[in-house]
Amino acid sequence: PHEGEQILIGMVPIPEADKRAGTTSICLRSAKHTLIEGLKVSLSEDHPRHNLSVVTMMKDEDPYLREWIEYYRLLGAGHFYIYDNRSVKRNKIRKLLNPYIQQGLVTLVDWDYPYAVDASNTWRLCQRGQTHHCLYKYGHLNNWMLFIDIDEFVYPVDTTQMSLLPLLDSYHVNPEVAALQFKMMWFGNSGLKTLPRGLVIENYVNRSTEVVGRGREKCCVRPDKVELLYIHGVKQCVEGSDIITVAPEQYRINHYHATSSSRRRKTNNLHNEVEDKGMLRFVPLLHENLRRKIP
């Protein structure tokens, strides 16, 4: 099916009485079935608004979660929406994330839908469903939302930059910008055959020579201007707005392709052509933040 056929968006007016009460309920019925019955929805606006939130779906990636969160906090993220897709170590992940949840830094969602890379292609439906669930459920609480994986780190190539916020602020004043699109650079295993101690960004310092071509980008979007998303881009934004591709010489995504055990075994010789230690400037502060209590 076409991607646009995988999502049903319905818009209905909310009764004035419900608006005044601060709540409403939703019922959705087909000719033969009741799909949703009496779903209560709060209309209150007592949630904090975030300038930048980071969104991901993951499974059993607990060894990397805190580094990933603290790195993006250094870059200016104020909130994280983490969708757990059937982790085996779910209890461990909840224990790890609970301090962040208690401080209002993380929203954790159990996303218990099949994800298989086979003829059924359930991974596409699973991930696109997660992406749009987050966009439409939480988008109104955010100026910007960065949709990205746990093994992907937006990297300010300019050594004078340690944050993503100056870039976002420079575009936020332009009503024609719906999203920023980041190019990707793949990092290999740096000759490591087992998972080392320490941080991903300090252990893996070898990468490919070229930025990955079109089709592997990730986006930071303005939720009020984006309507449909691909996994690697924006499918549809509001009329009169457009997507900006950020020059990879300014900001890019470092994709640490070798952090899973299967990739370490199968790709020992890939993406190791060039040594790149640019990320090391973040390491001292990241270690310091990982040692302290949250937040």
PDB file of C-alpha atoms in Angstrom:
ATOM      1  CA  PRO A   1       0.000   0.000   0.000  1.00  0.00           C
ATOM      2  CA  HIS A   2       0.993   3.618  -0.404  1.00  0.00           C
ATOM      3  CA  GLU A   3       2.348   5.211   2.738  1.00  0.00           C
ATOM      4  CA  GLY A   4      -0.435   7.757   2.931  1.00  0.00           C
ATOM      5  CA  GLU A   5      -2.960   4.904   3.115  1.00  0.00           C
ATOM      6  CA  GLN A   6      -1.442   3.610   6.343  1.00  0.00           C
ATOM      7  CA  ILE A   7      -2.649   6.542   8.438  1.00  0.00           C
ATOM      8  CA  LEU A   8      -6.196   7.705   9.134  1.00  0.00           C
ATOM      9  CA  ILE A   9      -6.490  11.262  10.410  1.00  0.00           C
ATOM     10  CA  GLY A  10      -9.891  12.421  11.532  1.00  0.00           C
ATOM     11  CA  MET A  11     -10.734  15.972  12.560  1.00  0.00           C
ATOM     12  CA  VAL A  12     -13.973  16.785  14.391  1.00  0.00           C
ATOM     13  CA  PRO A  13     -15.121  19.894  16.276  1.00  0.00           C
ATOM     14  CA  ILE A  14     -15.059  19.708  20.072  1.00  0.00           C
ATOM     15  CA  PRO A  15     -18.336  20.750  21.753  1.00  0.00           C
ATOM     16  CA  GLU A  16     -18.098  24.036  23.648  1.00  0.00           C
ATOM     17  CA  ALA A  17     -19.326  22.351  26.827  1.00  0.00           C
ATOM     18  CA  ASP A  18     -16.437  19.896  26.648  1.00  0.00           C
ATOM     19  CA  LYS A  19     -13.965  22.721  26.052  1.00  0.00           C
ATOM     20  CA  ARG A  20     -15.176  24.485  29.179  1.00  0.00           C
ATOM     21  CA  ALA A  21     -15.005  21.249  31.162  1.00  0.00           C
ATOM     22  CA  GLY A  22     -11.463  20.585  29.964  1.00  0.00           C
ATOM     23  CA  THR A  23     -12.205  17.027  28.824  1.00  0.00           C
ATOM     24  CA  THR A  24     -13.960  15.214  26.003  1.00  0.00           C
ATOM     25  CA  SER A  25     -14.507  11.611  24.937  1.00  0.00           C
ATOM     26  CA  ILE A  26     -14.049   9.880  21.594  1.00  0.00           C
ATOM     27  CA  CYS A  27     -16.032   7.032  20.072  1.00  0.00           C
ATOM     28  CA  LEU A  28     -15.092   5.567  16.695  1.00  0.00           C
ATOM     29  CA  ARG A  29     -17.373   3.046  15.007  1.00  0.00           C
ATOM     30  CA  SER A  30     -17.451   1.409  11.603  1.00  0.00           C
ATOM     31  CA  ALA A  31     -20.492  -0.179  10.004  1.00  0.00           C
ATOM     32  CA  LYS A  32     -19.829  -3.452  11.841  1.00  0.00           C
ATOM     33  CA  HIS A  33     -17.431  -2.723  14.694  1.00  0.00           C
ATOM     34  CA  THR A  34     -16.818  -0.361  17.573  1.00  0.00           C
ATOM     35  CA  LEU A  35     -13.156   0.586  17.288  1.00  0.00           C
ATOM     36  CA  ILE A  36     -12.927   3.085  20.159  1.00  0.00           C
ATOM     37  CA  GLU A  37     -15.498   3.530  22.892  1.00  0.00           C
ATOM     38  CA  GLY A  38     -15.470   6.394  25.395  1.00  0.00           C
ATOM     39  CA  LEU A  39     -11.779   7.329  25.167  1.00  0.00           C
ATOM     40  CA  LYS A  40     -11.275  10.198  27.627  1.00  0.00           C
ATOM     41  CA  VAL A  41      -9.110  13.067  26.368  1.00  0.00           C
ATOM     42  CA  SER A  42      -7.844  15.941  28.512  1.00  0.00           C
ATOM     43  CA  LEU A  43      -7.963  19.371  26.897  1.00  0.00           C
ATOM     44  CA  SER A  44      -5.976  21.119  29.602  1.00  0.00           C
ATOM     45  CA  GLU A  45      -2.705  22.833  28.734  1.00  0.00           C
ATOM     46  CA  ASP A  46      -0.909  22.235  32.009  1.00  0.00           C
ATOM     47  CA  HIS A  47       2.022  20.438  30.363  1.00  0.00           C
ATOM     48  CA  PRO A  48       5.336  22.274  29.953  1.00  0.00           C
ATOM     49  CA  ARG A  49       6.333  23.311  26.442  1.00  0.00           C
ATOM     50  CA  HIS A  50       9.733  22.184  25.157  1.00  0.00           C
ATOM     51  CA  ASN A  51      11.920  23.977  22.647  1.00  0.00           C
ATOM     52  CA  LEU A  52      13.534  20.700  21.503  1.00  0.00           C
ATOM     53  CA  SER A  53      12.488  17.122  22.207  1.00  0.00           C
ATOM     54  CA  VAL A  54      14.136  13.969  20.895  1.00  0.00           C
ATOM     55  CA  VAL A  55      12.054  10.974  19.771  1.00  0.00           C
ATOM     56  CA  THR A  56      13.178   7.376  19.337  1.00  0.00           C
ATOM     57  CA  MET A  57      11.988   3.784  19.233  1.00  0.00           C
ATOM     58  CA  MET A  58      14.299   1.182  20.718  1.00  0.00           C
ATOM     59  CA  LYS A  59      14.555  -2.400  21.909  1.00  0.00           C
ATOM     60  CA  ASP A  60      16.994  -3.620  24.588  1.00  0.00           C
ATOM     61  CA  GLU A  61      19.440  -0.772  24.042  1.00  0.00           C
ATOM     62  CA  ASP A  62      19.982  -0.157  27.736  1.00  0.00           C
ATOM     63  CA  PRO A  63      23.829  -0.092  27.453  1.00  0.00           C
ATOM     64  CA  TYR A  64      23.583   3.093  25.365  1.00  0.00           C
ATOM     65  CA  LEU A  65      20.509   4.866  26.705  1.00  0.00           C
ATOM     66  CA  ARG A  66      22.017   7.142  29.355  1.00  0.00           C
ATOM     67  CA  GLU A  67      24.915   8.244  27.135  1.00  0.00           C
ATOM     68  CA  TRP A  68      22.458   9.022  24.337  1.00  0.00           C
ATOM     69  CA  ILE A  69      20.131  10.988  26.636  1.00  0.00           C
ATOM     70  CA  GLU A  70      22.920  12.968  28.309  1.00  0.00           C
ATOM     71  CA  TYR A  71      24.543  13.745  24.966  1.00  0.00           C
ATOM     72  CA  TYR A  72      21.344  15.244  23.598  1.00  0.00           C
ATOM     73  CA  ARG A  73      20.836  17.161  26.831  1.00  0.00           C
ATOM     74  CA  LEU A  74      24.233  18.732  26.159  1.00  0.00           C
ATOM     75  CA  LEU A  75      22.959  19.683  22.702  1.00  0.00           C
ATOM     76  CA  GLY A  76      19.941  21.406  24.251  1.00  0.00           C
ATOM     77  CA  ALA A  77      17.159  18.780  24.340  1.00  0.00           C
ATOM     78  CA  GLY A  78      14.638  19.407  27.102  1.00  0.00           C
ATOM     79  CA  HIS A  79      12.571  16.234  26.766  1.00  0.00           C
ATOM     80  CA  PHE A  80      12.679  12.708  25.329  1.00  0.00           C
ATOM     81  CA  TYR A  81       9.910  10.478  23.971  1.00  0.00           C
ATOM     82  CA  ILE A  82      11.194   6.904  24.131  1.00  0.00           C
ATOM     83  CA  TYR A  83       9.082   4.128  22.612  1.00  0.00           C
ATOM     84  CA  ASP A  84       9.975   0.654  23.880  1.00  0.00           C
ATOM     85  CA  ASN A  85       9.312  -1.954  21.202  1.00  0.00           C
ATOM     86  CA  ARG A  86       9.023  -5.223  23.155  1.00  0.00           C
ATOM     87  CA  SER A  87      12.308  -5.102  25.061  1.00  0.00           C
ATOM     88  CA  VAL A  88      13.205  -8.375  26.776  1.00  0.00           C
ATOM     89  CA  LYS A  89      14.913  -6.370  29.533  1.00  0.00           C
ATOM     90  CA  ARG A  90      11.944  -4.066  30.008  1.00  0.00           C
ATOM     91  CA  ASN A  91      12.201  -3.988  33.814  1.00  0.00           C
ATOM     92  CA  LYS A  92      15.872  -3.032  33.646  1.00  0.00           C
ATOM     93  CA  ILE A  93      15.119  -0.258  31.177  1.00  0.00           C
ATOM     94  CA  ARG A  94      12.354   1.128  33.362  1.00  0.00           C
ATOM     95  CA  LYS A  95      14.634   1.161  36.380  1.00  0.00           C
ATOM     96  CA  LEU A  96      17.311   2.959  34.352  1.00  0.00           C
ATOM     97  CA  LEU A  97      14.877   5.550  32.997  1.00  0.00           C
ATOM     98  CA  ASN A  98      12.796   6.062  36.135  1.00  0.00           C
ATOM     99  CA  PRO A  99      14.896   8.966  37.513  1.00  0.00           C
ATOM    100  CA  TYR A 100      14.469  10.794  34.196  1.00  0.00           C
ATOM    101  CA  ILE A 101      10.732  10.023  34.174  1.00  0.00           C
ATOM    102  CA  GLN A 102      10.309  11.282  37.749  1.00  0.00           C
ATOM    103  CA  GLN A 103      12.017  14.549  36.806  1.00  0.00           C
ATOM    104  CA  GLY A 104       9.770  15.017  33.771  1.00  0.00           C
ATOM    105  CA  LEU A 105      12.621  14.557  31.277  1.00  0.00           C
ATOM    106  CA  VAL A 106      11.412  11.316  29.656  1.00  0.00           C
ATOM    107  CA  THR A 107       8.049  10.099  28.443  1.00  0.00           C
ATOM    108  CA  LEU A 108       8.239   6.296  28.077  1.00  0.00           C
ATOM    109  CA  VAL A 109       5.689   4.557  25.851  1.00  0.00           C
ATOM    110  CA  ASP A 110       5.278   0.788  25.500  1.00  0.00           C
ATOM    111  CA  TRP A 111       4.963   0.213  21.749  1.00  0.00           C
ATOM    112  CA  ASP A 112       4.037  -3.464  21.566  1.00  0.00           C
ATOM    113  CA  TYR A 113       3.672  -3.911  17.834  1.00  0.00           C
ATOM    114  CA  PRO A 114       5.501  -6.459  15.632  1.00  0.00           C
ATOM    115  CA  TYR A 115       8.730  -5.344  14.025  1.00  0.00           C
ATOM    116  CA  ALA A 116      10.089  -7.777  11.449  1.00  0.00           C
ATOM    117  CA  VAL A 117      12.410  -7.235   8.490  1.00  0.00           C
ATOM    118  CA  ASP A 118      10.892  -9.817   6.179  1.00  0.00           C
ATOM    119  CA  ALA A 119       8.294 -10.131   3.443  1.00  0.00           C
ATOM    120  CA  SER A 120       5.630  -8.732   5.759  1.00  0.00           C
ATOM    121  CA  ASN A 121       7.600  -5.502   6.298  1.00  0.00           C
ATOM    122  CA  THR A 122       5.944  -4.990   9.668  1.00  0.00           C
ATOM    123  CA  TRP A 123       8.902  -2.808  10.686  1.00  0.00           C
ATOM    124  CA  ARG A 124       7.694  -0.081   8.332  1.00  0.00           C
ATOM    125  CA  LEU A 125       4.212  -0.018   9.862  1.00  0.00           C
ATOM    126  CA  CYS A 126       5.588  -0.284  13.386  1.00  0.00           C
ATOM    127  CA  GLN A 127       8.066   2.574  13.073  1.00  0.00           C
ATOM    128  CA  ARG A 128       5.878   4.847  10.979  1.00  0.00           C
ATOM    129  CA  GLY A 129       3.031   4.287  13.399  1.00  0.00           C
ATOM    130  CA  GLN A 130       5.298   5.202  16.309  1.00  0.00           C
ATOM    131  CA  THR A 131       6.535   8.314  14.511  1.00  0.00           C
ATOM    132  CA  HIS A 132       3.042   9.631  13.793  1.00  0.00           C
ATOM    133  CA  HIS A 133       1.709   8.659  17.220  1.00  0.00           C
ATOM    134  CA  CYS A 134       4.362  10.881  18.778  1.00  0.00           C
ATOM    135  CA  LEU A 135       3.937  13.687  16.251  1.00  0.00           C
ATOM    136  CA  TYR A 136       0.181  13.931  16.743  1.00  0.00           C
ATOM    137  CA  LYS A 137      -0.051  13.107  20.457  1.00  0.00           C
ATOM    138  CA  TYR A 138       2.815  15.279  21.720  1.00  0.00           C
ATOM    139  CA  GLY A 139       3.645  17.641  18.867  1.00  0.00           C
ATOM    140  CA  HIS A 140       1.657  20.552  20.299  1.00  0.00           C
ATOM    141  CA  LEU A 141       3.973  20.557  23.328  1.00  0.00           C
ATOM    142  CA  ASN A 142       7.121  21.132  21.292  1.00  0.00           C
ATOM    143  CA  ASN A 143       8.675  23.762  19.052  1.00  0.00           C
ATOM    144  CA  TRP A 144      10.976  21.153  17.455  1.00  0.00           C
ATOM    145  CA  MET A 145      11.041  17.329  17.499  1.00  0.00           C
ATOM    146  CA  LEU A 146      14.104  15.374  16.398  1.00  0.00           C
ATOM    147  CA  PHE A 147      13.272  11.834  15.194  1.00  0.00           C
ATOM    148  CA  ILE A 148      16.407   9.711  15.490  1.00  0.00           C
ATOM    149  CA  ASP A 149      17.771   6.309  16.598  1.00  0.00           C
ATOM    150  CA  ILE A 150      19.770   5.425  19.705  1.00  0.00           C
ATOM    151  CA  ASP A 151      22.917   4.823  17.619  1.00  0.00           C
ATOM    152  CA  GLU A 152      22.654   8.209  15.877  1.00  0.00           C
ATOM    153  CA  PHE A 153      24.205  11.387  17.284  1.00  0.00           C
ATOM    154  CA  VAL A 154      23.732  14.790  15.674  1.00  0.00           C
ATOM    155  CA  TYR A 155      27.251  16.224  15.591  1.00  0.00           C
ATOM    156  CA  PRO A 156      28.140  19.940  15.360  1.00  0.00           C
ATOM    157  CA  VAL A 157      31.147  19.763  13.035  1.00  0.00           C
ATOM    158  CA  ASP A 158      32.079  23.387  13.785  1.00  0.00           C
ATOM    159  CA  THR A 159      34.298  23.142  16.875  1.00  0.00           C
ATOM    160  CA  THR A 160      32.876  26.396  18.251  1.00  0.00           C
ATOM    161  CA  GLN A 161      29.433  24.780  18.591  1.00  0.00           C
ATOM    162  CA  MET A 162      28.362  22.515  21.458  1.00  0.00           C
ATOM    163  CA  SER A 163      24.599  22.842  20.991  1.00  0.00           C
ATOM    164  CA  LEU A 164      21.871  22.348  18.407  1.00  0.00           C
ATOM    165  CA  LEU A 165      19.790  25.266  19.663  1.00  0.00           C
ATOM    166  CA  PRO A 166      21.554  28.094  17.764  1.00  0.00           C
ATOM    167  CA  LEU A 167      20.779  26.303  14.497  1.00  0.00           C
ATOM    168  CA  LEU A 168      17.129  25.752  15.446  1.00  0.00           C
ATOM    169  CA  ASP A 169      16.713  29.322  16.673  1.00  0.00           C
ATOM    170  CA  SER A 170      18.086  30.693  13.408  1.00  0.00           C
ATOM    171  CA  TYR A 171      15.346  28.897  11.465  1.00  0.00           C
ATOM    172  CA  HIS A 172      12.480  29.157  13.941  1.00  0.00           C
ATOM    173  CA  VAL A 173      11.798  32.771  13.004  1.00  0.00           C
ATOM    174  CA  ASN A 174      11.200  31.716   9.392  1.00  0.00           C
ATOM    175  CA  PRO A 175       7.582  30.530   8.983  1.00  0.00           C
ATOM    176  CA  GLU A 176       8.438  28.797   5.699  1.00  0.00           C
ATOM    177  CA  VAL A 177      10.725  26.208   7.369  1.00  0.00           C
ATOM    178  CA  ALA A 178       8.895  22.995   8.303  1.00  0.00           C
ATOM    179  CA  ALA A 179      11.896  20.762   9.020  1.00  0.00           C
ATOM    180  CA  LEU A 180      15.666  20.504   9.013  1.00  0.00           C
ATOM    181  CA  GLN A 181      17.159  17.448   7.339  1.00  0.00           C
ATOM    182  CA  PHE A 182      20.543  16.100   8.501  1.00  0.00           C
ATOM    183  CA  LYS A 183      22.900  14.030   6.366  1.00  0.00           C
ATOM    184  CA  MET A 184      24.563  10.935   7.824  1.00  0.00           C
ATOM    185  CA  MET A 185      28.122   9.598   8.239  1.00  0.00           C
ATOM    186  CA  TRP A 186      28.599   5.943   9.176  1.00  0.00           C
ATOM    187  CA  PHE A 187      31.150   4.943  11.814  1.00  0.00           C
ATOM    188  CA  GLY A 188      32.630   1.436  11.879  1.00  0.00           C
ATOM    189  CA  ASN A 189      33.894  -0.712  14.730  1.00  0.00           C
ATOM    190  CA  SER A 190      37.401   0.827  14.868  1.00  0.00           C
ATOM    191  CA  GLY A 191      38.804  -2.717  14.936  1.00  0.00           C
ATOM    192  CA  LEU A 192      36.931  -3.624  18.134  1.00  0.00           C
ATOM    193  CA  LYS A 193      35.450  -7.124  18.083  1.00  0.00           C
ATOM    194  CA  THR A 194      33.799  -7.024  21.522  1.00  0.00           C
ATOM    195  CA  LEU A 195      31.801  -4.328  23.251  1.00  0.00           C
ATOM    196  CA  PRO A 196      34.329  -2.094  25.058  1.00  0.00           C
ATOM    197  CA  ARG A 197      33.878  -0.199  28.303  1.00  0.00           C
ATOM    198  CA  GLY A 198      33.338   3.517  28.074  1.00  0.00           C
ATOM    199  CA  LEU A 199      31.316   5.721  25.766  1.00  0.00           C
ATOM    200  CA  VAL A 200      30.255   5.004  22.214  1.00  0.00           C
ATOM    201  CA  ILE A 201      31.517   8.386  21.043  1.00  0.00           C
ATOM    202  CA  GLU A 202      34.981   7.848  22.537  1.00  0.00           C
ATOM    203  CA  ASN A 203      35.451   4.203  21.495  1.00  0.00           C
ATOM    204  CA  TYR A 204      34.348   4.392  17.858  1.00  0.00           C
ATOM    205  CA  VAL A 205      36.529   6.933  16.062  1.00  0.00           C
ATOM    206  CA  ASN A 206      36.790   5.504  12.531  1.00  0.00           C
ATOM    207  CA  ARG A 207      34.288   6.317   9.804  1.00  0.00           C
ATOM    208  CA  SER A 208      33.604   6.179   6.097  1.00  0.00           C
ATOM    209  CA  THR A 209      35.134   8.754   3.787  1.00  0.00           C
ATOM    210  CA  GLU A 210      31.859  10.105   2.396  1.00  0.00           C
ATOM    211  CA  VAL A 211      28.530  11.299   3.699  1.00  0.00           C
ATOM    212  CA  VAL A 212      25.760   8.769   2.976  1.00  0.00           C
ATOM    213  CA  GLY A 213      23.805   9.652  -0.154  1.00  0.00           C
ATOM    214  CA  ARG A 214      20.181  10.637  -0.422  1.00  0.00           C
ATOM    215  CA  GLY A 215      17.647   8.510   1.426  1.00  0.00           C
ATOM    216  CA  ARG A 216      19.266   8.032   4.853  1.00  0.00           C
ATOM    217  CA  GLU A 217      18.648  11.473   6.344  1.00  0.00           C
ATOM    218  CA  LYS A 218      16.883  12.126   9.650  1.00  0.00           C
ATOM    219  CA  CYS A 219      14.764  15.187  10.400  1.00  0.00           C
ATOM    220  CA  CYS A 220      14.136  17.715  13.123  1.00  0.00           C
ATOM    221  CA  VAL A 221      10.614  18.970  12.495  1.00  0.00           C
ATOM    222  CA  ARG A 222       8.293  21.757  13.561  1.00  0.00           C
ATOM    223  CA  PRO A 223       5.201  19.743  14.534  1.00  0.00           C
ATOM    224  CA  ASP A 224       2.768  22.491  13.607  1.00  0.00           C
ATOM    225  CA  LYS A 225       4.069  22.474  10.023  1.00  0.00           C
ATOM    226  CA  VAL A 226       4.543  18.736   9.344  1.00  0.00           C
ATOM    227  CA  GLU A 227       1.658  16.417   8.505  1.00  0.00           C
ATOM    228  CA  LEU A 228       3.232  13.105   7.388  1.00  0.00           C
ATOM    229  CA  LEU A 229       6.688  11.613   7.845  1.00  0.00           C
ATOM    230  CA  TYR A 230       8.865   8.981   6.266  1.00  0.00           C
ATOM    231  CA  ILE A 231      11.379   7.252   8.541  1.00  0.00           C
ATOM    232  CA  HIS A 232      14.098   9.148   6.684  1.00  0.00           C
ATOM    233  CA  GLY A 233      12.337  12.363   5.784  1.00  0.00           C
ATOM    234  CA  VAL A 234       9.190  14.444   5.611  1.00  0.00           C
ATOM    235  CA  LYS A 235       6.443  13.199   3.301  1.00  0.00           C
ATOM    236  CA  GLN A 236       4.063  16.131   3.607  1.00  0.00           C
ATOM    237  CA  CYS A 237       4.245  19.543   5.245  1.00  0.00           C
ATOM    238  CA  VAL A 238       1.731  22.354   5.364  1.00  0.00           C
ATOM    239  CA  GLU A 239       1.265  24.443   2.253  1.00  0.00           C
ATOM    240  CA  GLY A 240       3.814  27.216   1.910  1.00  0.00           C
ATOM    241  CA  SER A 241       6.508  25.513   3.993  1.00  0.00           C
ATOM    242  CA  ASP A 242       9.507  23.423   2.985  1.00  0.00           C
ATOM    243  CA  ILE A 243      12.389  21.234   4.200  1.00  0.00           C
ATOM    244  CA  ILE A 244      15.912  22.590   4.575  1.00  0.00           C
ATOM    245  CA  THR A 245      18.912  20.264   4.164  1.00  0.00           C
ATOM    246  CA  VAL A 246      21.616  21.244   6.657  1.00  0.00           C
ATOM    247  CA  ALA A 247      25.106  21.337   5.181  1.00  0.00           C
ATOM    248  CA  PRO A 248      27.017  18.306   6.562  1.00  0.00           C
ATOM    249  CA  GLU A 249      30.066  20.531   6.998  1.00  0.00           C
ATOM    250  CA  GLN A 250      28.059  22.319   9.717  1.00  0.00           C
ATOM    251  CA  TYR A 251      25.996  19.574  11.343  1.00  0.00           C
ATOM    252  CA  ARG A 252      25.711  15.897  10.477  1.00  0.00           C
ATOM    253  CA  ILE A 253      24.589  12.636  12.060  1.00  0.00           C
ATOM    254  CA  ASN A 254      27.276  10.258  13.288  1.00  0.00           C
ATOM    255  CA  HIS A 255      25.699   6.825  12.880  1.00  0.00           C
ATOM    256  CA  TYR A 256      27.524   4.261  15.042  1.00  0.00           C
ATOM    257  CA  HIS A 257      26.754   1.318  12.826  1.00  0.00           C
ATOM    258  CA  ALA A 258      28.844  -1.167  14.826  1.00  0.00           C
ATOM    259  CA  THR A 259      27.270  -0.968  18.277  1.00  0.00           C
ATOM    260  CA  SER A 260      25.152  -4.128  17.921  1.00  0.00           C
ATOM    261  CA  SER A 261      26.811  -7.539  18.309  1.00  0.00           C
ATOM    262  CA  SER A 262      25.560  -8.782  14.924  1.00  0.00           C
ATOM    263  CA  ARG A 263      27.051  -5.789  13.139  1.00  0.00           C
ATOM    264  CA  ARG A 264      30.393  -6.196  14.945  1.00  0.00           C
ATOM    265  CA  ARG A 265      30.652  -9.722  13.582  1.00  0.00           C
ATOM    266  CA  LYS A 266      29.520  -8.991  10.038  1.00  0.00           C
ATOM    267  CA  THR A 267      31.038  -5.605   9.251  1.00  0.00           C
ATOM    268  CA  ASN A 268      34.525  -5.605  10.766  1.00  0.00           C
ATOM    269  CA  ASN A 269      36.038  -3.971   7.682  1.00  0.00           C
ATOM    270  CA  LEU A 270      33.308  -1.477   6.853  1.00  0.00           C
ATOM    271  CA  HIS A 271      33.253   2.259   7.641  1.00  0.00           C
ATOM    272  CA  ASN A 272      36.742   2.380   9.151  1.00  0.00           C
ATOM    273  CA  GLU A 273      38.592   4.296   6.452  1.00  0.00           C
ATOM    274  CA  VAL A 274      39.109   7.637   8.216  1.00  0.00           C
ATOM    275  CA  GLU A 275      39.982   8.452  11.818  1.00  0.00           C
ATOM    276  CA  ASP A 276      37.676  11.137  13.204  1.00  0.00           C
ATOM    277  CA  LYS A 277      38.045  12.215  16.848  1.00  0.00           C
ATOM    278  CA  GLY A 278      35.876  15.307  16.629  1.00  0.00           C
ATOM    279  CA  MET A 279      33.364  13.905  19.125  1.00  0.00           C
ATOM    280  CA  LEU A 280      36.010  13.646  21.847  1.00  0.00           C
ATOM    281  CA  ARG A 281      35.478  17.277  22.804  1.00  0.00           C
ATOM    282  CA  PHE A 282      32.131  16.215  24.317  1.00  0.00           C
ATOM    283  CA  VAL A 283      33.574  13.312  26.336  1.00  0.00           C
ATOM    284  CA  PRO A 284      34.782  15.073  29.552  1.00  0.00           C
ATOM    285  CA  LEU A 285      31.498  16.891  30.123  1.00  0.00           C
ATOM    286  CA  LEU A 286      29.491  13.799  29.191  1.00  0.00           C
ATOM    287  CA  HIS A 287      31.401  11.682  31.727  1.00  0.00           C
ATOM    288  CA  GLU A 288      30.796  14.352  34.346  1.00  0.00           C
ATOM    289  CA  ASN A 289      27.063  14.429  33.661  1.00  0.00           C
ATOM    290  CA  LEU A 290      26.800  10.643  33.725  1.00  0.00           C
ATOM    291  CA  ARG A 291      28.404  10.579  37.188  1.00  0.00           C
ATOM    292  CA  ARG A 292      26.006  13.073  38.747  1.00  0.00           C
ATOM    293  CA  LYS A 293      22.505  12.444  39.990  1.00  0.00           C
ATOM    294  CA  ILE A 294      19.614  13.127  37.653  1.00  0.00           C
ATOM    295  CA  PRO A 295      18.978  15.842  36.634  1.00  0.00           C
TER     296      PRO A 295
END
